Every structure is written in C-alpha cells, then in structure tokens.
Amino acid sequence: MLFGEEGQERLKKSTIVIAGAGGLGSPVALYLAAAGVGTIKIVDNDLVEQSNLNRQILHNDRDIGKKKVDSAAEKLQSINPDISVWAIHTTIDTITATSLVGNADGIVDAMDNFATRYLLNDVAITIKIPLFHGAIRGFYGQATTIIPKKSACLRCIFPKAPPQEVFPVIGVTPGVIGAVQATEVIKYLLNIGGLLTNRLFIWDGMQASAEEIHVERDPHCEACGTKKGMRRKRT
Amino acid sequence: MNVRIRFFAQFGELLGTDIIAESSSGVALDSLIKEVASKNKEGYDAIFDEHGSFREFVIIMRNGKRLDMADAKKVRVADGDEIAVFPPVAGG
C-alpha cells in the first residue's frame, strides 16, 4: 500500500468539512470517500437542478429537486459504507460557520463566492486548521493550501474579491482542481509530501498549461496579520 | 527594450496569452500594460476601472514576485522583465 495500514487508519480517524456540494465539492468528496477519510461533513444549502449536472458529478438526473447534501451522502455512502457522512443542509454564515466545522481536521473550500470563502478562512485561522482552497471559471482554475499562521491565508493572497458573476463552467475544470484539493487533504492528513502552501496553483485548461505563483504572508493582512493595529481595513 | 507580458485566464482570451512589448526604457509598469491592453476594449475594461486604475482584485507579478498594487504606478519596467497579469477566479 502507498501509505500502509497506519496511514489508512489515520485517514479513518480524520474528519474533513467540505463546504459546498457542487462542482468542486463533487470530485473532492468522491475522492476523499474513496480514500477512506473516516468522517466527511458536507455542507450546502441548495437543491439539485438540471443545470448543475454538466459538472456536479455527485448528482444525476434522478436527484433533481433533492437536497444536494442528501444526494451527495447517498453516493458517498455507496462508494464507501465504512465512513460516516454528515449531510448538513444549511447556509454557511457568521452564526453557523464555527459550529459546522467543530473539531474537524481541515476545511475544503468548494464554495462559489468569496464572501463565504473569507468566512471559512477566518474560521480556519481561529481554530488553527488548514483550509484547502479551490476556485474555477470556465477552463481556468486555481488552488492553494492554507496552514494558518504558517502560510499565506486567503486574504493575504486575495485581499479583494473578484466580482460576482454567473460563472461559465465546463465540468472537467472542477475535476482537475478538485483532484488537486483532495490530494492536498490526503497528504496533509498523512503528513507526507510537499503541500501547496505559499504557492497558488493556476490551471489553464484551454492551453493545457499549469503555473504557480509564489505568494507570501502579508504582515498587514486583515485576517492573519501579525502587525496588530496596522492591519489593512476590511472592506 | 523588450518586456514579456503574460495575461492569464480570461485576460489572456481577450488580449493574448504571451506578448513581447517593445518600450522605451523606464516606462511605468501600469502605462505599459495599459498600452498593450488598449488594443481590446473588453480586455482593457476587465483590467482597469473607469479611472484607469487597476481593478482591485487584479494580481500582478514582476519576475515572479508579486507587486503591491499601490506600487504599480511607481514601478518602472526594465529590459527582459516578465510581467504576469492574473485575475483570480471565484466559481465552484
């Protein structure tokens, strides 16, 4: 085995929160369930719609109208009946975020907006667990791993959110980025390999080209900055 | 002198992904990008706001090091520089 019985046992004892059961959440959840991550809490407030099915591969035509988390839990349990899947149908906001995460070992950012991403970033920093970031648009995607107080956080890298829009997406792009995120989670839980910390992975599916941008912690970061009183103001 | 400008994601679709720009020595980085981007209005508007400032979410790298956007007007490009202009994506 790649990481032995001990590694498999470690995965089994781990808890991961997947925020979002859509395009990114689908591949991340499938791979983590198949790998044997013992407890997966999947959180989403949406119902399955037909327009989701080109990319949200956890759901199929028969699931239209169901809660995404219920559809997700059903598939994940059938892939791996030995894991525990929590289907949490709720909105992630300032009131619910911390309790949703609870005593998890890490949070996967599979959201579709930066407002919630920033909130997850704050929770990860507060309770000192990693945030595995991914985002997509069309054929383009990005991913990074955030270890609070050790590597650049989401606000260090993206101090300002890109504009809200309806995102055109081809299903293969969240497939690529979700697989990167799931890989990061597994390596982190097993304490192996080199994490995608202080690096922003950029995928251009149109050109079949991957790049990385080196990023650093911002001492004035409003979320994790070390220079208190000199932090940038939140907008 | 020659400066290589790389536009990523939707910026690249609108403006081309890899451009060698000829410019005079000491030109400001934001002026050079404006000049190159002005060939496509949609591309220009994606990067710059109505006041001609970089949109606040745009990430600029110069020779692999990220620029603080407040410095973008002050920085002068040099021969052989590689500038990357990157829009974060937000979908999921």
CSV table of C-alpha atoms in Angstrom, one decimal:
chain,number,residue,atom,x,y,z
A,1,MET,CA,0.0,0.0,0.0
A,2,LEU,CA,1.0,3.5,-0.7
A,3,PHE,CA,0.9,4.7,2.9
A,4,GLY,CA,0.4,1.4,4.9
A,5,GLU,CA,-2.2,0.4,7.4
A,6,GLU,CA,-1.1,3.1,9.8
A,7,GLY,CA,-1.8,5.7,7.1
A,8,GLN,CA,-5.2,4.2,6.3
A,9,GLU,CA,-6.1,4.2,10.0
A,10,ARG,CA,-5.1,7.8,10.2
A,11,LEU,CA,-7.4,8.7,7.3
A,12,LYS,CA,-10.2,6.7,9.0
A,13,LYS,CA,-9.8,8.8,12.2
A,14,SER,CA,-9.9,12.1,10.3
A,15,THR,CA,-12.8,14.5,9.9
A,16,ILE,CA,-13.0,16.8,6.9
A,17,VAL,CA,-15.6,19.5,6.2
A,18,ILE,CA,-16.4,20.0,2.6
A,19,ALA,CA,-18.0,23.4,2.2
A,20,GLY,CA,-20.1,23.1,-1.0
A,21,ALA,CA,-21.6,20.0,-2.8
A,22,GLY,CA,-21.4,21.5,-6.3
A,23,GLY,CA,-18.7,21.5,-9.0
A,24,LEU,CA,-15.7,21.3,-6.7
A,25,GLY,CA,-17.3,19.6,-3.8
A,26,SER,CA,-18.3,16.6,-6.0
A,27,PRO,CA,-14.8,15.4,-7.0
A,28,VAL,CA,-13.3,16.3,-3.6
A,29,ALA,CA,-16.0,14.3,-1.7
A,30,LEU,CA,-15.8,11.3,-4.1
A,31,TYR,CA,-12.0,11.0,-3.8
A,32,LEU,CA,-11.9,11.6,0.0
A,33,ALA,CA,-14.7,9.0,0.5
A,34,ALA,CA,-12.9,6.5,-1.8
A,35,ALA,CA,-9.6,7.1,0.1
A,36,GLY,CA,-11.3,6.3,3.4
A,37,VAL,CA,-11.5,9.6,5.2
A,38,GLY,CA,-13.5,8.5,8.2
A,39,THR,CA,-15.9,11.4,8.7
A,40,ILE,CA,-17.0,13.7,5.9
A,41,LYS,CA,-19.2,16.6,6.7
A,42,ILE,CA,-20.6,18.0,3.5
A,43,VAL,CA,-22.4,21.4,3.8
A,44,ASP,CA,-24.6,23.0,1.2
A,45,ASN,CA,-27.9,24.9,1.2
A,46,ASP,CA,-29.0,24.2,-2.3
A,47,LEU,CA,-31.2,21.7,-4.2
A,48,VAL,CA,-30.1,19.8,-7.3
A,49,GLU,CA,-31.1,21.4,-10.6
A,50,GLN,CA,-30.8,20.1,-14.1
A,51,SER,CA,-28.3,22.9,-15.0
A,52,ASN,CA,-25.9,21.6,-12.3
A,53,LEU,CA,-25.5,18.2,-13.9
A,54,ASN,CA,-22.8,19.2,-16.5
A,55,ARG,CA,-20.3,19.5,-13.7
A,56,GLN,CA,-21.6,18.4,-10.3
A,57,ILE,CA,-20.9,14.7,-10.8
A,58,LEU,CA,-22.2,13.6,-7.4
A,59,HIS,CA,-25.7,14.2,-8.7
A,60,ASN,CA,-27.7,12.7,-11.5
A,61,ASP,CA,-30.9,13.2,-13.3
A,62,ARG,CA,-33.0,11.3,-10.7
A,63,ASP,CA,-31.7,13.7,-7.9
A,64,ILE,CA,-33.2,16.8,-9.4
A,65,GLY,CA,-35.1,18.6,-6.6
A,66,LYS,CA,-33.3,16.7,-3.8
A,67,LYS,CA,-31.1,18.5,-1.3
A,68,LYS,CA,-27.6,18.4,-2.7
A,69,VAL,CA,-26.2,17.1,0.6
A,70,ASP,CA,-28.7,14.2,0.7
A,71,SER,CA,-27.8,13.3,-2.9
A,72,ALA,CA,-24.1,13.6,-2.1
A,73,ALA,CA,-24.4,11.5,1.1
A,74,GLU,CA,-26.2,8.7,-0.7
A,75,LYS,CA,-23.4,8.4,-3.4
A,76,LEU,CA,-20.6,8.7,-0.9
A,77,GLN,CA,-22.0,6.0,1.4
A,78,SER,CA,-22.5,3.7,-1.6
A,79,ILE,CA,-18.8,4.2,-2.6
A,80,ASN,CA,-17.6,3.6,1.0
A,81,PRO,CA,-20.1,2.3,3.5
A,82,ASP,CA,-17.4,2.2,6.2
A,83,ILE,CA,-17.2,6.0,6.5
A,84,SER,CA,-19.5,8.4,8.2
A,85,VAL,CA,-21.1,11.1,6.1
A,86,TRP,CA,-22.9,14.1,7.6
A,87,ALA,CA,-25.3,15.8,5.2
A,88,ILE,CA,-25.7,19.3,6.5
A,89,HIS,CA,-28.3,21.3,4.6
A,90,THR,CA,-27.7,24.9,5.8
A,91,THR,CA,-26.1,28.2,4.8
A,92,ILE,CA,-22.6,28.8,6.0
A,93,ASP,CA,-22.7,32.2,7.7
A,94,THR,CA,-21.1,34.0,10.6
A,95,ILE,CA,-23.5,32.3,13.0
A,96,THR,CA,-23.2,28.7,11.7
A,97,ALA,CA,-19.6,28.5,10.4
A,98,THR,CA,-17.7,27.7,13.6
A,99,SER,CA,-20.1,25.2,14.9
A,100,LEU,CA,-20.3,23.5,11.5
A,101,VAL,CA,-16.6,23.0,11.4
A,102,GLY,CA,-16.5,21.8,15.0
A,103,ASN,CA,-13.5,19.6,15.7
A,104,ALA,CA,-12.7,18.9,12.1
A,105,ASP,CA,-9.1,18.4,10.9
A,106,GLY,CA,-9.5,20.6,7.9
A,107,ILE,CA,-11.9,22.5,5.7
A,108,VAL,CA,-12.2,22.1,1.9
A,109,ASP,CA,-13.3,25.4,0.2
A,110,ALA,CA,-15.6,24.2,-2.5
A,111,MET,CA,-17.7,27.4,-2.5
A,112,ASP,CA,-18.7,29.6,-5.4
A,113,ASN,CA,-18.3,33.0,-3.7
A,114,PHE,CA,-15.6,34.9,-1.9
A,115,ALA,CA,-17.8,36.2,0.9
A,116,THR,CA,-18.2,32.7,2.3
A,117,ARG,CA,-14.6,31.8,1.4
A,118,TYR,CA,-13.3,34.7,3.6
A,119,LEU,CA,-15.6,33.5,6.4
A,120,LEU,CA,-14.1,29.9,6.1
A,121,ASN,CA,-10.6,31.5,6.1
A,122,ASP,CA,-11.4,33.3,9.4
A,123,VAL,CA,-12.7,30.1,11.0
A,124,ALA,CA,-9.6,28.1,9.8
A,125,ILE,CA,-7.4,30.8,11.4
A,126,THR,CA,-9.4,30.9,14.6
A,127,ILE,CA,-9.4,27.2,15.2
A,128,LYS,CA,-6.0,26.6,13.6
A,129,ILE,CA,-6.9,24.0,11.0
A,130,PRO,CA,-6.0,24.1,7.3
A,131,LEU,CA,-8.2,25.5,4.5
A,132,PHE,CA,-7.8,23.8,1.1
A,133,HIS,CA,-8.8,26.5,-1.4
A,134,GLY,CA,-10.0,25.9,-4.9
A,135,ALA,CA,-11.9,28.0,-7.4
A,136,ILE,CA,-12.8,27.8,-11.1
A,137,ARG,CA,-14.2,29.7,-14.0
A,138,GLY,CA,-14.6,28.2,-17.5
A,139,PHE,CA,-11.4,26.3,-18.3
A,140,TYR,CA,-9.5,28.1,-15.6
A,141,GLY,CA,-8.8,27.1,-12.0
A,142,GLN,CA,-6.7,27.9,-9.0
A,143,ALA,CA,-5.8,26.1,-5.8
A,144,THR,CA,-3.7,26.7,-2.7
A,145,THR,CA,-3.4,25.2,0.8
A,146,ILE,CA,-3.5,27.5,3.8
A,147,ILE,CA,-1.9,26.5,7.1
A,148,PRO,CA,-3.0,29.2,9.5
A,149,LYS,CA,-0.1,31.4,10.9
A,150,LYS,CA,2.4,29.4,8.8
A,151,SER,CA,1.5,30.2,5.2
A,152,ALA,CA,-0.3,32.9,3.3
A,153,CYS,CA,-4.0,32.9,4.0
A,154,LEU,CA,-6.8,33.6,1.5
A,155,ARG,CA,-6.9,37.3,2.4
A,156,CYS,CA,-3.1,37.6,2.0
A,157,ILE,CA,-3.4,36.2,-1.5
A,158,PHE,CA,-6.7,37.8,-2.5
A,159,PRO,CA,-7.2,40.9,-0.4
A,160,LYS,CA,-10.1,41.9,-2.7
A,161,ALA,CA,-12.7,39.5,-4.0
A,162,PRO,CA,-13.2,39.3,-7.8
A,163,PRO,CA,-16.6,40.5,-9.0
A,164,GLN,CA,-19.7,38.3,-8.5
A,165,GLU,CA,-20.9,36.8,-11.8
A,166,VAL,CA,-22.6,33.8,-13.2
A,167,PHE,CA,-19.7,31.5,-13.9
A,168,PRO,CA,-19.5,29.6,-17.1
A,169,VAL,CA,-18.0,26.2,-16.2
A,170,ILE,CA,-17.0,23.1,-18.0
A,171,GLY,CA,-17.2,20.1,-15.7
A,172,VAL,CA,-13.6,18.9,-16.3
A,173,THR,CA,-12.2,22.1,-14.7
A,174,PRO,CA,-13.6,21.4,-11.2
A,175,GLY,CA,-12.5,17.8,-11.8
A,176,VAL,CA,-8.9,19.0,-12.2
A,177,ILE,CA,-8.9,21.5,-9.3
A,178,GLY,CA,-11.0,19.2,-7.0
A,179,ALA,CA,-8.5,16.4,-7.5
A,180,VAL,CA,-5.7,18.8,-6.5
A,181,GLN,CA,-7.6,19.8,-3.4
A,182,ALA,CA,-8.3,16.2,-2.5
A,183,THR,CA,-4.6,15.3,-3.0
A,184,GLU,CA,-3.7,18.1,-0.6
A,185,VAL,CA,-6.1,16.9,2.1
A,186,ILE,CA,-4.8,13.3,1.9
A,187,LYS,CA,-1.1,14.5,2.1
A,188,TYR,CA,-1.9,16.8,5.0
A,189,LEU,CA,-3.7,14.1,7.0
A,190,LEU,CA,-0.9,11.6,6.3
A,191,ASN,CA,1.9,14.2,6.9
A,192,ILE,CA,3.6,13.3,3.6
A,193,GLY,CA,4.9,15.2,0.6
A,194,GLY,CA,5.1,18.9,-0.1
A,195,LEU,CA,1.9,20.9,0.4
A,196,LEU,CA,0.7,23.7,-1.9
A,197,THR,CA,1.4,26.3,0.8
A,198,ASN,CA,2.6,29.8,-0.2
A,199,ARG,CA,2.0,28.8,-3.8
A,200,LEU,CA,-1.0,29.5,-5.9
A,201,PHE,CA,-1.5,26.7,-8.5
A,202,ILE,CA,-3.1,28.0,-11.7
A,203,TRP,CA,-4.6,25.7,-14.3
A,204,ASP,CA,-5.4,26.9,-17.8
A,205,GLY,CA,-7.3,24.0,-19.4
A,206,MET,CA,-7.6,25.9,-22.7
A,207,GLN,CA,-3.9,26.0,-23.2
A,208,ALA,CA,-3.2,22.7,-21.1
A,209,SER,CA,-0.8,24.7,-19.0
A,210,ALA,CA,-0.2,24.8,-15.3
A,211,GLU,CA,1.7,27.6,-13.5
A,212,GLU,CA,2.4,28.5,-9.9
A,213,ILE,CA,2.6,31.9,-8.4
A,214,HIS,CA,4.7,32.3,-5.2
A,215,VAL,CA,2.7,34.0,-2.5
A,216,GLU,CA,3.7,35.2,1.0
A,217,ARG,CA,2.0,36.0,4.2
A,218,ASP,CA,1.1,39.7,4.4
A,219,PRO,CA,2.1,41.1,7.8
A,220,HIS,CA,-0.7,43.6,7.4
A,221,CYS,CA,-3.3,41.1,6.4
A,222,GLU,CA,-6.6,41.9,8.0
A,223,ALA,CA,-7.3,38.2,8.7
A,224,CYS,CA,-4.0,36.8,9.8
A,225,GLY,CA,-1.6,39.8,10.0
A,226,THR,CA,1.0,39.9,12.7
A,227,LYS,CA,1.3,43.7,12.9
A,228,LYS,CA,-1.6,44.4,15.1
A,229,GLY,CA,-3.1,47.9,14.7
A,230,MET,CA,-1.5,48.1,11.3
A,231,ARG,CA,-3.8,45.6,9.6
A,232,ARG,CA,-5.5,46.7,6.4
A,233,LYS,CA,-9.0,47.7,6.9
A,234,ARG,CA,-11.7,45.2,5.9
A,235,THR,CA,-13.9,46.4,3.0
B,1,MET,CA,13.9,47.2,-24.8
B,2,ASN,CA,11.6,44.2,-24.6
B,3,VAL,CA,9.3,43.2,-21.8
B,4,ARG,CA,7.3,40.0,-21.8
B,5,ILE,CA,3.7,40.4,-20.7
B,6,ARG,CA,1.7,37.3,-19.9
B,7,PHE,CA,-2.1,37.5,-19.4
B,8,PHE,CA,-3.8,34.7,-17.6
B,9,ALA,CA,-7.3,33.2,-17.8
B,10,GLN,CA,-10.0,35.5,-19.3
B,11,PHE,CA,-7.4,38.3,-19.6
B,12,GLY,CA,-5.5,36.0,-22.0
B,13,GLU,CA,-8.6,35.2,-24.0
B,14,LEU,CA,-9.1,38.9,-24.7
B,15,LEU,CA,-5.6,40.1,-25.0
B,16,GLY,CA,-3.4,37.2,-26.0
B,17,THR,CA,-1.5,35.0,-23.5
B,18,ASP,CA,2.1,35.9,-24.2
B,19,ILE,CA,3.2,39.3,-25.6
B,20,ILE,CA,6.6,40.8,-26.1
B,21,ALA,CA,6.1,44.5,-25.8
B,22,GLU,CA,8.7,47.0,-27.1
B,23,SER,CA,9.0,50.1,-25.0
B,24,SER,CA,11.4,52.9,-24.1
B,25,SER,CA,13.5,52.5,-21.0
B,26,GLY,CA,12.0,53.5,-17.7
B,27,VAL,CA,8.3,53.4,-18.7
B,28,ALA,CA,5.9,52.9,-15.8
B,29,LEU,CA,4.5,49.3,-15.5
B,30,ASP,CA,0.9,50.4,-15.5
B,31,SER,CA,1.4,52.6,-18.6
B,32,LEU,CA,2.9,49.7,-20.5
B,33,ILE,CA,0.1,47.3,-19.6
B,34,LYS,CA,-2.4,50.0,-20.5
B,35,GLU,CA,-0.8,50.4,-23.9
B,36,VAL,CA,-0.8,46.7,-24.6
B,37,ALA,CA,-4.4,46.2,-23.2
B,38,SER,CA,-5.8,49.1,-25.2
B,39,LYS,CA,-5.9,47.0,-28.4
B,40,ASN,CA,-9.1,45.3,-27.0
B,41,LYS,CA,-11.6,47.4,-25.1
B,42,GLU,CA,-13.2,44.5,-23.3
B,43,GLY,CA,-9.7,43.3,-22.2
B,44,TYR,CA,-8.8,46.8,-21.1
B,45,ASP,CA,-12.0,47.2,-19.1
B,46,ALA,CA,-11.5,43.8,-17.5
B,47,ILE,CA,-8.2,45.0,-16.0
B,48,PHE,CA,-8.7,48.8,-15.5
B,49,ASP,CA,-11.5,50.7,-13.9
B,50,GLU,CA,-13.1,53.9,-15.3
B,51,HIS,CA,-10.4,56.0,-13.7
B,52,GLY,CA,-7.6,54.0,-15.4
B,53,SER,CA,-6.5,52.3,-12.2
B,54,PHE,CA,-6.0,48.5,-11.9
B,55,ARG,CA,-9.2,46.8,-10.7
B,56,GLU,CA,-8.6,45.9,-7.1
B,57,PHE,CA,-8.7,42.2,-7.5
B,58,VAL,CA,-6.1,42.0,-10.3
B,59,ILE,CA,-2.8,40.3,-9.3
B,60,ILE,CA,0.4,41.5,-11.0
B,61,MET,CA,3.7,39.6,-10.8
B,62,ARG,CA,7.0,41.0,-11.9
B,63,ASN,CA,9.7,38.5,-12.4
B,64,GLY,CA,7.9,36.0,-10.2
B,65,LYS,CA,7.4,38.5,-7.3
B,66,ARG,CA,4.0,39.9,-6.6
B,67,LEU,CA,3.6,43.6,-6.7
B,68,ASP,CA,1.7,45.6,-4.1
B,69,MET,CA,-0.9,47.3,-6.3
B,70,ALA,CA,-0.1,50.6,-4.6
B,71,ASP,CA,3.3,50.4,-6.2
B,72,ALA,CA,2.1,49.5,-9.8
B,73,LYS,CA,2.3,53.2,-10.8
B,74,LYS,CA,5.7,53.8,-9.4
B,75,VAL,CA,7.4,50.6,-10.7
B,76,ARG,CA,9.5,51.1,-13.9
B,77,VAL,CA,10.0,48.2,-16.2
B,78,ALA,CA,13.4,47.1,-17.3
B,79,ASP,CA,14.7,45.2,-20.3
B,80,GLY,CA,13.9,41.5,-20.0
B,81,ASP,CA,11.3,41.9,-17.3
B,82,GLU,CA,8.5,39.3,-17.3
B,83,ILE,CA,5.1,40.7,-16.1
B,84,ALA,CA,2.2,38.4,-15.3
B,85,VAL,CA,-1.4,39.8,-15.1
B,86,PHE,CA,-3.7,37.4,-13.3
B,87,PRO,CA,-7.4,37.5,-12.5
B,88,PRO,CA,-8.5,35.3,-9.6
B,89,VAL,CA,-11.4,33.1,-10.3
B,90,ALA,CA,-14.3,32.6,-7.9
B,91,GLY,CA,-16.6,29.8,-9.1
B,92,GLY,CA,-17.1,26.5,-7.6
